[in-house]
Coordinates of C-alpha atoms in Angstrom, one line a residue:
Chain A
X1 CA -9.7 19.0 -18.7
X2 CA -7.8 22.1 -20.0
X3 CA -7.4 25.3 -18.2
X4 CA -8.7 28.2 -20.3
X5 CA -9.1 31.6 -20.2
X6 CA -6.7 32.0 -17.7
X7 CA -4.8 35.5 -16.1
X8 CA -1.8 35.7 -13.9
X9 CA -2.2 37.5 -10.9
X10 CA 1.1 36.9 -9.2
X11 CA 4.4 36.6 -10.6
X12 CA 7.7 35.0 -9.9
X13 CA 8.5 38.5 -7.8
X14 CA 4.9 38.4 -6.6
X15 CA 5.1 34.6 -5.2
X16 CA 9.2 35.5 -3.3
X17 CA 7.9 38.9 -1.9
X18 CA 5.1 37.1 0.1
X19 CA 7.2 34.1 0.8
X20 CA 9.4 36.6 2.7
X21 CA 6.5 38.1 4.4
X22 CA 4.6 35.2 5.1
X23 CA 7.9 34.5 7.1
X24 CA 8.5 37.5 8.8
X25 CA 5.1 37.0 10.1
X26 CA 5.4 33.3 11.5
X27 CA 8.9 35.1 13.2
X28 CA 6.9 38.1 15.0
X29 CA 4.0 35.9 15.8
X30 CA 5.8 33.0 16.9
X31 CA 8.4 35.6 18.7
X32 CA 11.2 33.8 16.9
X33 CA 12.0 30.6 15.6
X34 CA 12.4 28.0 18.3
X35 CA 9.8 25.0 18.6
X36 CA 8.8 25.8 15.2
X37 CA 8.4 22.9 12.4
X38 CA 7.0 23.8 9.1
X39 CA 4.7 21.2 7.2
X40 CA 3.7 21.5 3.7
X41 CA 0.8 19.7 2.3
X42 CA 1.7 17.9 -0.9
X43 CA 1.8 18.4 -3.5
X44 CA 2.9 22.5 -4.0
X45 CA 2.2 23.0 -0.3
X46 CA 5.7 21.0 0.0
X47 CA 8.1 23.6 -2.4
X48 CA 6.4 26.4 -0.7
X49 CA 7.2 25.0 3.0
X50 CA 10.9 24.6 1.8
X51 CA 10.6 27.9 0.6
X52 CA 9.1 29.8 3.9
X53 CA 11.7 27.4 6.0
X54 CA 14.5 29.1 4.5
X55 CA 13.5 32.2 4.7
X56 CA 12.7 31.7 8.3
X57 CA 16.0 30.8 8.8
X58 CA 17.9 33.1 7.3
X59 CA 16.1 35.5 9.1
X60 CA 16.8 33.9 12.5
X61 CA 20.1 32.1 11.2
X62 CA 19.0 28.9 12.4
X63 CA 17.6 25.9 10.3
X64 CA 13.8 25.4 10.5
X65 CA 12.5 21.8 10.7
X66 CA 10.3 20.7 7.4
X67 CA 8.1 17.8 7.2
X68 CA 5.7 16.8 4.2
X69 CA 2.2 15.2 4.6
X70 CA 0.2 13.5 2.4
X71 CA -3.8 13.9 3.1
X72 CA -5.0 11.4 1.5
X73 CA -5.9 8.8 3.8
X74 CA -7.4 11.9 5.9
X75 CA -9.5 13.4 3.2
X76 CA -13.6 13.0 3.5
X77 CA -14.2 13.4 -0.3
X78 CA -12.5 10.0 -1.5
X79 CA -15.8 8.5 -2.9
X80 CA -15.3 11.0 -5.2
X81 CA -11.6 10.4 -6.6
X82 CA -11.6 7.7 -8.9
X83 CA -7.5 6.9 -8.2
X84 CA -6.5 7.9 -5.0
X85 CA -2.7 8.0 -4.7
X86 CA -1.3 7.8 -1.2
X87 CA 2.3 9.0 -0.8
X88 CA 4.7 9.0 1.7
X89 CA 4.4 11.6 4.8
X90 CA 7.4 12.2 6.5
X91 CA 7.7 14.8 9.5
X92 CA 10.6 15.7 10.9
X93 CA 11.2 14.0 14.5
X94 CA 8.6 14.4 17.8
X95 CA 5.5 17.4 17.1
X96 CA 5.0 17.0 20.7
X97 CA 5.0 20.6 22.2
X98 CA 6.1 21.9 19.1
X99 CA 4.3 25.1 16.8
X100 CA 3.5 23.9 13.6
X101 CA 2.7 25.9 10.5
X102 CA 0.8 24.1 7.9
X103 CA 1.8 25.4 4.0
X104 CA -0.9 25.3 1.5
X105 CA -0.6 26.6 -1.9
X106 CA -4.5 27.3 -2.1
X107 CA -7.1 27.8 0.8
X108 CA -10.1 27.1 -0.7
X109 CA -13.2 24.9 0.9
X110 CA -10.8 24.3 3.9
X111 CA -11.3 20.5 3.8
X112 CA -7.7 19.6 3.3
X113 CA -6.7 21.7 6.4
X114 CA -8.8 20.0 8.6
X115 CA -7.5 16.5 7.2
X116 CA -4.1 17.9 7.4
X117 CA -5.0 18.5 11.1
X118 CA -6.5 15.4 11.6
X119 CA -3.1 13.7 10.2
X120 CA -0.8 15.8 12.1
X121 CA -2.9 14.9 15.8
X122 CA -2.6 11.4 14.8
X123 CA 1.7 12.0 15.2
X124 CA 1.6 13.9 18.6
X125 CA 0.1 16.8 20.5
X126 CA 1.9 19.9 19.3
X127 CA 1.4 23.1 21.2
X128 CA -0.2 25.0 18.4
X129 CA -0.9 24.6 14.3
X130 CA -0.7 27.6 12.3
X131 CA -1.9 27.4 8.6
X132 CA 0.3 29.8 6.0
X133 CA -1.2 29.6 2.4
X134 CA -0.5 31.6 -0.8
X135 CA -3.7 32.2 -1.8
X136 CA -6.6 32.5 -0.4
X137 CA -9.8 32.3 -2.5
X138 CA -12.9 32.1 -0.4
X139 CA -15.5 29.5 -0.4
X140 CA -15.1 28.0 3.0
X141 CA -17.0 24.8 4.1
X142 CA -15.8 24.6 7.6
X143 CA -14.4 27.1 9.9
X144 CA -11.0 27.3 8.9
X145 CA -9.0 30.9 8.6
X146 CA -5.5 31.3 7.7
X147 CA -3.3 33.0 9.9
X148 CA -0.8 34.1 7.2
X149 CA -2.3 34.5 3.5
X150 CA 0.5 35.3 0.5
X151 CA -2.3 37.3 -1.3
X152 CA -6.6 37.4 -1.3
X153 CA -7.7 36.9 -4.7
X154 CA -11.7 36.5 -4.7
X155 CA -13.2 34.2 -7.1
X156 CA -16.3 32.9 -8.0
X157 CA -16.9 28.9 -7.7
X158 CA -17.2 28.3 -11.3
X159 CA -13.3 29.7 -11.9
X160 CA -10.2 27.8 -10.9
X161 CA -6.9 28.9 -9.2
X162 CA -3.9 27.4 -10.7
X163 CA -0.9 27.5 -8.5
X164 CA 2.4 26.8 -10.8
X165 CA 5.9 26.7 -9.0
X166 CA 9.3 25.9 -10.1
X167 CA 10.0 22.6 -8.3
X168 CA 6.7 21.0 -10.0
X169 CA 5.3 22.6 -12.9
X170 CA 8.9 24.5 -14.4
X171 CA 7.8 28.0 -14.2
X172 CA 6.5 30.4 -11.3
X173 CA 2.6 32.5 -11.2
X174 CA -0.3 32.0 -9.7
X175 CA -3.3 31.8 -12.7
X176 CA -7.0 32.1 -12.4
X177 CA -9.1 30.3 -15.2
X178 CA -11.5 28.0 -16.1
X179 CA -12.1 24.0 -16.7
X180 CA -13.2 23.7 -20.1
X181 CA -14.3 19.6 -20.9
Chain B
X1 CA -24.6 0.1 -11.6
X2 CA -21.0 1.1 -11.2
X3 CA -18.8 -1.8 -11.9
X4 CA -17.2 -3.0 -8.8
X5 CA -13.5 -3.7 -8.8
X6 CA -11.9 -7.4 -7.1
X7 CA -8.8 -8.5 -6.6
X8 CA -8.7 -12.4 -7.8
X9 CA -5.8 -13.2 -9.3
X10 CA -2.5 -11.5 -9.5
X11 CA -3.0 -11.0 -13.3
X12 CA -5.1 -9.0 -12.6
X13 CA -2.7 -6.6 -12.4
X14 CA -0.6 -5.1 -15.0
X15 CA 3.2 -4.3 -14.1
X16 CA 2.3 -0.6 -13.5
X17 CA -0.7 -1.5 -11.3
X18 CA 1.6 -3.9 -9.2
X19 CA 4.4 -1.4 -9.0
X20 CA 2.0 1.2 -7.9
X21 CA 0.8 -1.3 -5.4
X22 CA 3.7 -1.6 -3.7
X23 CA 4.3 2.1 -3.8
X24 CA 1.0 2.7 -2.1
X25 CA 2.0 -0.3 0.5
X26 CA 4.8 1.8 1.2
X27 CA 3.2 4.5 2.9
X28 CA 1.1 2.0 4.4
X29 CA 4.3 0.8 6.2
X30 CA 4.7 3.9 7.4
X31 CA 1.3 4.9 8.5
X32 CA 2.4 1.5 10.7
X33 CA 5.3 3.2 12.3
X34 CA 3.6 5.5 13.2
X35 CA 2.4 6.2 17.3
X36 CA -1.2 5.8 15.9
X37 CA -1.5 3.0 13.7
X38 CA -4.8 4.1 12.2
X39 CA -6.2 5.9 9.8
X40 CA -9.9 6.9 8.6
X41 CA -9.6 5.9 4.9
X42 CA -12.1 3.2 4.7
X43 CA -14.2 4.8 8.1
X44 CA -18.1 3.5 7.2
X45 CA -17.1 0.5 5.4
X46 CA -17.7 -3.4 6.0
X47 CA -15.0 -5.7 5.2
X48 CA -16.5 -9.5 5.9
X49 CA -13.3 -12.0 6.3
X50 CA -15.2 -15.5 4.7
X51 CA -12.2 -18.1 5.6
X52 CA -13.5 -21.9 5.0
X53 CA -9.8 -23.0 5.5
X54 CA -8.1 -22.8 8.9
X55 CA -5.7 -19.6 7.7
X56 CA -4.2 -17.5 11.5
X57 CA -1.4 -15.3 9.6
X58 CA -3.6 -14.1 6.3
X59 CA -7.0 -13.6 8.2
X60 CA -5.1 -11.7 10.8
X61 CA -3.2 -9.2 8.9
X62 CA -6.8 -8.5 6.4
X63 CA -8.4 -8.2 9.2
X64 CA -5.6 -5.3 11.4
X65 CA -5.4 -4.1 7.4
X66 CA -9.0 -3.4 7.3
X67 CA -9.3 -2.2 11.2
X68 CA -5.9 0.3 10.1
X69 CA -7.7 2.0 8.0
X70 CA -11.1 2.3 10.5
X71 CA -13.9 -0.5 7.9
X72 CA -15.6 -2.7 10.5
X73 CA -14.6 -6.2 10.0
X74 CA -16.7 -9.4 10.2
X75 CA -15.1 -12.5 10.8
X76 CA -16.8 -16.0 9.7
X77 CA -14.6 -18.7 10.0
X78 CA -16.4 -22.5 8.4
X79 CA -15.9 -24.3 11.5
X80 CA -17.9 -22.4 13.6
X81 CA -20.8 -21.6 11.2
X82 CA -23.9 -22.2 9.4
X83 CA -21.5 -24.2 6.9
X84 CA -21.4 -27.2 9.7
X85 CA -25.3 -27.1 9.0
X86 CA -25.1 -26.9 5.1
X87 CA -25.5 -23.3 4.2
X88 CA -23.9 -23.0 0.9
X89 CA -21.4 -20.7 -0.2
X90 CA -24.3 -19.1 -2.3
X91 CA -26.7 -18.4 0.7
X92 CA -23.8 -17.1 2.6
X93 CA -23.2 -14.3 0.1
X94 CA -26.5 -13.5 0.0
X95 CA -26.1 -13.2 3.7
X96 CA -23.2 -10.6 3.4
X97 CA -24.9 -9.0 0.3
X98 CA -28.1 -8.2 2.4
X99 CA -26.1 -6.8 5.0
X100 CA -24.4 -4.0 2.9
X101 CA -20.9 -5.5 3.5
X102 CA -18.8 -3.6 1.0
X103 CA -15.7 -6.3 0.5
X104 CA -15.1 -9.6 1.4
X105 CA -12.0 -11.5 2.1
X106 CA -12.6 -15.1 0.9
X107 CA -10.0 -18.1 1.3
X108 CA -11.6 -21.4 0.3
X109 CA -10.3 -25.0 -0.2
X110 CA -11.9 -24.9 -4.0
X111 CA -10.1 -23.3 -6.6
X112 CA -12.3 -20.5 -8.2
X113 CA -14.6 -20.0 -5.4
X114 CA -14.1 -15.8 -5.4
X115 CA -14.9 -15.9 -9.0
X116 CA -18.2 -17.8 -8.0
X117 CA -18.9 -15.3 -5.1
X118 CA -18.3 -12.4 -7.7
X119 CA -21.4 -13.6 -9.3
X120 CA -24.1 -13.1 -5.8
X121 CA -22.6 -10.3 -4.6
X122 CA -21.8 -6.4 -5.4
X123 CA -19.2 -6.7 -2.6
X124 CA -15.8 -6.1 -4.0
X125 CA -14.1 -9.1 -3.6
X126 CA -10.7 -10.1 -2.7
X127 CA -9.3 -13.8 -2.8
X128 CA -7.3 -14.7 0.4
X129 CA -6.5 -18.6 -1.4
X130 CA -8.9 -20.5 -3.1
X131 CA -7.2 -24.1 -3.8
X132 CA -4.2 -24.8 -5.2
X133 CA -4.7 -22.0 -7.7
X134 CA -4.2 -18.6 -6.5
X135 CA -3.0 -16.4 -3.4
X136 CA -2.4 -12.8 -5.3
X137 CA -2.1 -10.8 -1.8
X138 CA 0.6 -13.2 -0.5
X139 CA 2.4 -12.1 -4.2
X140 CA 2.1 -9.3 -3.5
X141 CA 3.9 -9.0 0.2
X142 CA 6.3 -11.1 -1.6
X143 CA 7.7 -8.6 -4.0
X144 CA 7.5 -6.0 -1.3
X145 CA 9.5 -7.4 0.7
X146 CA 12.2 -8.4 -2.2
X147 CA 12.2 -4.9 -3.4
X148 CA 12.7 -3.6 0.0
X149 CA 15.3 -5.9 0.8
X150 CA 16.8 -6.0 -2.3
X151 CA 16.0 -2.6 -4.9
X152 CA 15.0 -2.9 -8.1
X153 CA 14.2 -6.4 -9.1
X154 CA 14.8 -6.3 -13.1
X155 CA 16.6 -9.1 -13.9
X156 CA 17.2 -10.6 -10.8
X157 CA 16.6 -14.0 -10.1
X158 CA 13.9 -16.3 -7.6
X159 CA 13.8 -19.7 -7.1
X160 CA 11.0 -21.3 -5.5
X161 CA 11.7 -24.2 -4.2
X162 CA 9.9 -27.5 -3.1
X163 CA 6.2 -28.7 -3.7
X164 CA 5.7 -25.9 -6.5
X165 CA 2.7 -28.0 -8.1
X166 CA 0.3 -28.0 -5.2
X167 CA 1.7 -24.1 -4.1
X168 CA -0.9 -21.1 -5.1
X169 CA 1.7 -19.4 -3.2
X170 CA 3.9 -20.3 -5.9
X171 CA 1.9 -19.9 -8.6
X172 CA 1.1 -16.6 -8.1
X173 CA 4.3 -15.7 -6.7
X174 CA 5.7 -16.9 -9.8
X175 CA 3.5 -14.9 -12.1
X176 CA 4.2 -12.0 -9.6
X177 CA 8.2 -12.2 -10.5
X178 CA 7.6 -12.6 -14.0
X179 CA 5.4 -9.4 -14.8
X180 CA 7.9 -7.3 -12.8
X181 CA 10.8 -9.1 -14.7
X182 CA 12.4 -11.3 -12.9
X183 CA 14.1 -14.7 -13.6
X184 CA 12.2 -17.6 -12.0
X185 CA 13.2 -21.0 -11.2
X186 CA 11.4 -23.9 -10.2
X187 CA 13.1 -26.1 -8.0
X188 CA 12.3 -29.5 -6.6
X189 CA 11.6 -33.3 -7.7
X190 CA 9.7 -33.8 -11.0
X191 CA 6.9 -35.0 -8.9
X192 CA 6.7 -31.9 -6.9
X193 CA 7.0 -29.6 -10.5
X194 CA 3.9 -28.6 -12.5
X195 CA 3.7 -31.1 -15.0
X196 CA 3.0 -28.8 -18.0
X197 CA 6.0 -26.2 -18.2
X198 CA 5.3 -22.8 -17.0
X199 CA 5.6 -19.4 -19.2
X200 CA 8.8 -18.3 -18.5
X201 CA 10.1 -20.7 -15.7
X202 CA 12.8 -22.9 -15.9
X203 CA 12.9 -26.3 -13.7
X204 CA 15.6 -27.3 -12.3
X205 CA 15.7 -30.4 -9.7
X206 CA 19.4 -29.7 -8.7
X207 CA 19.1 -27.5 -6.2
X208 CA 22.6 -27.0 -4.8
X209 CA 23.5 -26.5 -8.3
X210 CA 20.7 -23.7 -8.5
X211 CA 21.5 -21.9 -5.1
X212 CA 24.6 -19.8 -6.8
X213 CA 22.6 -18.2 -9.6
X214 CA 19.9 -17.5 -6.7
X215 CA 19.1 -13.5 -5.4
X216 CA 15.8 -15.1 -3.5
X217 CA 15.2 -18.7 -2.3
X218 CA 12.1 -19.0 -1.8
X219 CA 11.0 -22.4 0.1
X220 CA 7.4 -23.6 0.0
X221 CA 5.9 -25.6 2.8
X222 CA 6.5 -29.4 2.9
X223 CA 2.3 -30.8 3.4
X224 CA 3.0 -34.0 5.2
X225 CA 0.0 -35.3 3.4
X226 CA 1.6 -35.2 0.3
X227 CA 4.1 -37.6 1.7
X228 CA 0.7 -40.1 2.0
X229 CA 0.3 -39.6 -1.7
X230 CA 3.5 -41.0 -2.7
X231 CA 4.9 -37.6 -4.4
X232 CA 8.5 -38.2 -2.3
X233 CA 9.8 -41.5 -1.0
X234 CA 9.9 -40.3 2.5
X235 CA 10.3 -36.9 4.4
X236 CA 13.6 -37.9 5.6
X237 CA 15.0 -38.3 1.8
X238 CA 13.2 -34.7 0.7
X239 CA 14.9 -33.3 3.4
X240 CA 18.5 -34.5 1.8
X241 CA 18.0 -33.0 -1.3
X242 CA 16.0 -30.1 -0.9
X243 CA 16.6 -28.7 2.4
X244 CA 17.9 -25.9 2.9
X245 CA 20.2 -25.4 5.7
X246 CA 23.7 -23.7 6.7
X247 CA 25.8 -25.7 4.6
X248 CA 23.6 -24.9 1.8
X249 CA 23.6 -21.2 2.2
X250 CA 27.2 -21.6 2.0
X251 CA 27.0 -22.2 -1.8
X252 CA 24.1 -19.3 -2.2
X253 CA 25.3 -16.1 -3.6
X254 CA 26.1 -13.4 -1.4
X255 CA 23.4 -11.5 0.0
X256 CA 20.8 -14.0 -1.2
X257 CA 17.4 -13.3 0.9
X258 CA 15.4 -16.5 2.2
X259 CA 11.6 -16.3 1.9
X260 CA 8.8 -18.6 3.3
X261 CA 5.0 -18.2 3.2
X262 CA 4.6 -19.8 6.8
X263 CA 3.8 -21.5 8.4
X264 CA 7.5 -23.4 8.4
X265 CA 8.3 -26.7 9.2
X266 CA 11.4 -26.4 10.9
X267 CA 13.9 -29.4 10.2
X268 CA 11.8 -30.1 7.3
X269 CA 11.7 -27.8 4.2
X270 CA 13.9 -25.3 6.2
X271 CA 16.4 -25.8 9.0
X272 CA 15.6 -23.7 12.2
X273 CA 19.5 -21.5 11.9
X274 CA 18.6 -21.0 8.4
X275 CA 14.8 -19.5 9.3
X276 CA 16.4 -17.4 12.1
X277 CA 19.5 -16.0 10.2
X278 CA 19.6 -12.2 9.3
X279 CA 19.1 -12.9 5.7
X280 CA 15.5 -14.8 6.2
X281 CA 12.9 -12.5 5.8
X282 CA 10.0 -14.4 7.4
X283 CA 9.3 -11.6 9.8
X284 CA 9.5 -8.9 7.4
X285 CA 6.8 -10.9 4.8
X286 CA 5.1 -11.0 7.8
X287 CA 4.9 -6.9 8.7
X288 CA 4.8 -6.3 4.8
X289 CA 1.4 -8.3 4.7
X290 CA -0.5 -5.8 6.6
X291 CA 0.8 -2.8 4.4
X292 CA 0.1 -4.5 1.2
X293 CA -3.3 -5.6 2.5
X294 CA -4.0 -2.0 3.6
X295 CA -2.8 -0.8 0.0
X296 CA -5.4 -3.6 -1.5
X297 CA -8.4 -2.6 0.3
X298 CA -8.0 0.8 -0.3
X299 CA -7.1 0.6 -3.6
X300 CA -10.4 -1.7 -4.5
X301 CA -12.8 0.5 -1.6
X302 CA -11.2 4.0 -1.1
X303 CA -11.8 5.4 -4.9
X304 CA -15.3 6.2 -6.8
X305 CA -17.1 3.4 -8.0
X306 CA -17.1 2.5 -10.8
X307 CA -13.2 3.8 -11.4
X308 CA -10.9 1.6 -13.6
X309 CA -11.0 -2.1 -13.0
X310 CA -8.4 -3.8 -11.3
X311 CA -9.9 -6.7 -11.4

């Protein structure tokens, strides 16, 4: 399916100016850095975890924990997904007691958060789970907010948000467009 | 009607669809290390284990492969069923068909019988061992646990050793090495040998002239009742030439891994030291078979209908 009609509405600048304030905000909330463990939901949600983690820490000067998680086995749509590819999830130690802040690149329906949140229980009982995402675009179909959002661009259904960052896709925006068969 | 997808032989499978089978089994293996096994993939789905042939290892691991990823599992094992009062393998399928099973696990003594069950049910199907012909799940675990053990397995070469002509271990394991391009060997007495030569495999009945070239030996079950049909003169002179044991493993090449399907027969086809070294892998086939199961199933069930065929 190709992606047409498509506009930028965040930039290279756009994307590192609210990495940095996502993480000043997961800092003031969380009242520092301690017990934190960042987890980015693959595939983009991973970069931008990385991303957010570092930041943290050069804010705090410590290093921030990063896991990765794959949803897959989690999600509730995979009668629809003709290949389903599991890869690996890997979280960094006990999330017993810890705050975790899931990474998203796109909050949209909000069913991968809740299978990211079904995943993570399945490791531990962590003392809180925070969601950070870069975008949010509406169209919830649970109850799912984000507590940190990079930037609210609304959509309609029929348009798609196209997330591209360095580490995958070799270049840096956030699009919105449309599938065209 | 969406085409259902099977898994019956390991040709089947292409080399990119086995690779990415034992990618997938990878995170399987790790879903298993985790504090809670279990995962709701496959959560509303039946698998039905159908084993007419007494099997413990296989028909365990399908069925904690199935239960890891949260399918209900039916077991129906010949001895204690309608089989002992003539139902057919036919009316049994109809059985599972008219209960909305949506896989089942068949091993059976007669080679084909999955491709016959294919034909009375929409079930997926996946073939546990029918015969002597094919065993593609055990194939499977098999390269797993080579590559785990061992890295990339272009080039390298397997040697399976011992009664080769009645193995579908073997068989399919052989195929399995082939397509992911590997050297084989068959080793063992010319009556224990396929009698027509095999793509790609080259016989050999010296085995302690074999063992250096070797990166896998992989030994095969000695059935005593073969013994009955005159294919070796007696156990005892088998056991000379094609045992393998410490002194043998001497002559192997250096990090050479030891494989057996199980169940072993210790003194036999394998001597105990040999099974219990650090470089037999018996164990790990073992923990690998639940991952690669787990990848099978939800290969074959977790997608839409009606997706590419595997099978």
């Amino acid at each position: 399916m190709a992606f047409r009609e498509r506009v930028r509405v965040m930039d290279a600048d756009d994307i590192r100016r609210a990495v940095q304030r996502i993480a000043h905000e997961i800092v003031e909330r969380n009242k520092g850095a301690a017990d934190l463990v960042v987890v980015g939901i693959r595939t983009r949600g991973v970069p931008l975890s990385l991303r957010i983690a570092g930041a943290i820490g050069s804010i705090e000067g410590t290093e921030v924990p990063v896991g990765r998680l794959d949803i897959t086995l989690y999600r509730d749509d995979l009668h629809t997904v003709s290949a389903p590819v599991v890869r690996e999830t890997h979280l960094p130690g006990d999330i017993e007691g810890k705050n975790l802040v899931i990474v998203d690149d796109v909050l949209y329906t909000g069913r991968s958060v809740r299978a990211a949140m079904d995943a993570l229980m399945d490791f531990g009982r962590p003392a809180s789970i925070q969601l950070a995402v870069l975008v949010d675009r509406g169209h919830r179909e649970l109850p799912i907010r984000a507590d940190y959002v990079g930037k609210n661009i609304p959509t309609s259904r029929e348009e798609r948000v196209r997330v591209a960052l360095t580490e995958v896709d070799g270049e840096e925006g956030v699009y919105i467009g449309k599938e065209v068969d | 009607m969406a085409e259902r997808r099977h898994l019956l032989d390991i040709d089947d499978l292409d080399r990119d669809g086995i690779e990415r089978m034992l990618d997938m089994a990878r995170s399987f293996a790790e879903v298993l290390r985790r504090p809670i096994k279990k995962v709701p993939s496959l959560r509303g789905k039946t698998v039905a284990n159908l084993f007419y042939e007494p099997s413990t290892r296989t028909r365990l691991s399908f069925e904690l492969a199935a239960k890891r990823l949260s399918a209900d599992v039916l077991n129906f094992t010949a001895s204690a069923s309608s089989v002992e009062k003539g139902e057919s393998l036919k009316d049994t399928a109809l059985t599972l068909e008219a209960m909305g099973v949506d896989a089942v696990v068949v091993r059976h003594p007669v080679a084909g019988a999955p491709w016959l069950l294919r034909r009375w049910t929409e079930a997926t199907i996946l073939n546990a061992g029918d015969g002597m012909h094919a065993h593609p799940t055990q194939a499977l675990l098999d390269l797993f646990t080579m590559r785990e053990r061992l890295g990339d397995l272009e080039g390298r070469t397997v040697a399976f050793v011992g009664d080769v002509l009645h193995s579908r271990v073997a068989r399919s394991g052989m195929k399995a090495c082939r397509a992911v391009g590997m050297e084989v060997l068959a080793v063992g007495p010319p009556t224990l040998l396929p009698p027509a030569p095999v793509e790609g495999v080259e016989y050999v009945h010296d085995f302690e002239a074999a063992l250096p070239r070797c990166d896998v030996i992989y030994m095969l079950r000695m059935q005593r009742e073969r013994q009955q049909e005159g294919r070796v003169p007696s156990l005892e002179e088998y056991t000379r030439f094609y045992q393998l044991n410490a002194e043998r493993m001497g002559r192997a090449r250096p990090g050479a891994l030891v494989m057996h399907p199980g169940p072993m027969n210790r003194g036999v086809e394998i001597a105990g030291e040999v099974a219990d070294a650090p470089y037999a892998a018996v164990t790990a086939q073992v923990t690998a078979g639940v991952a690669v199961r787990m990848a099978a199933l939800f290969t074959l069930l977790g997608g839409a209908e009606g997706g590419s065929e595997v099978a």
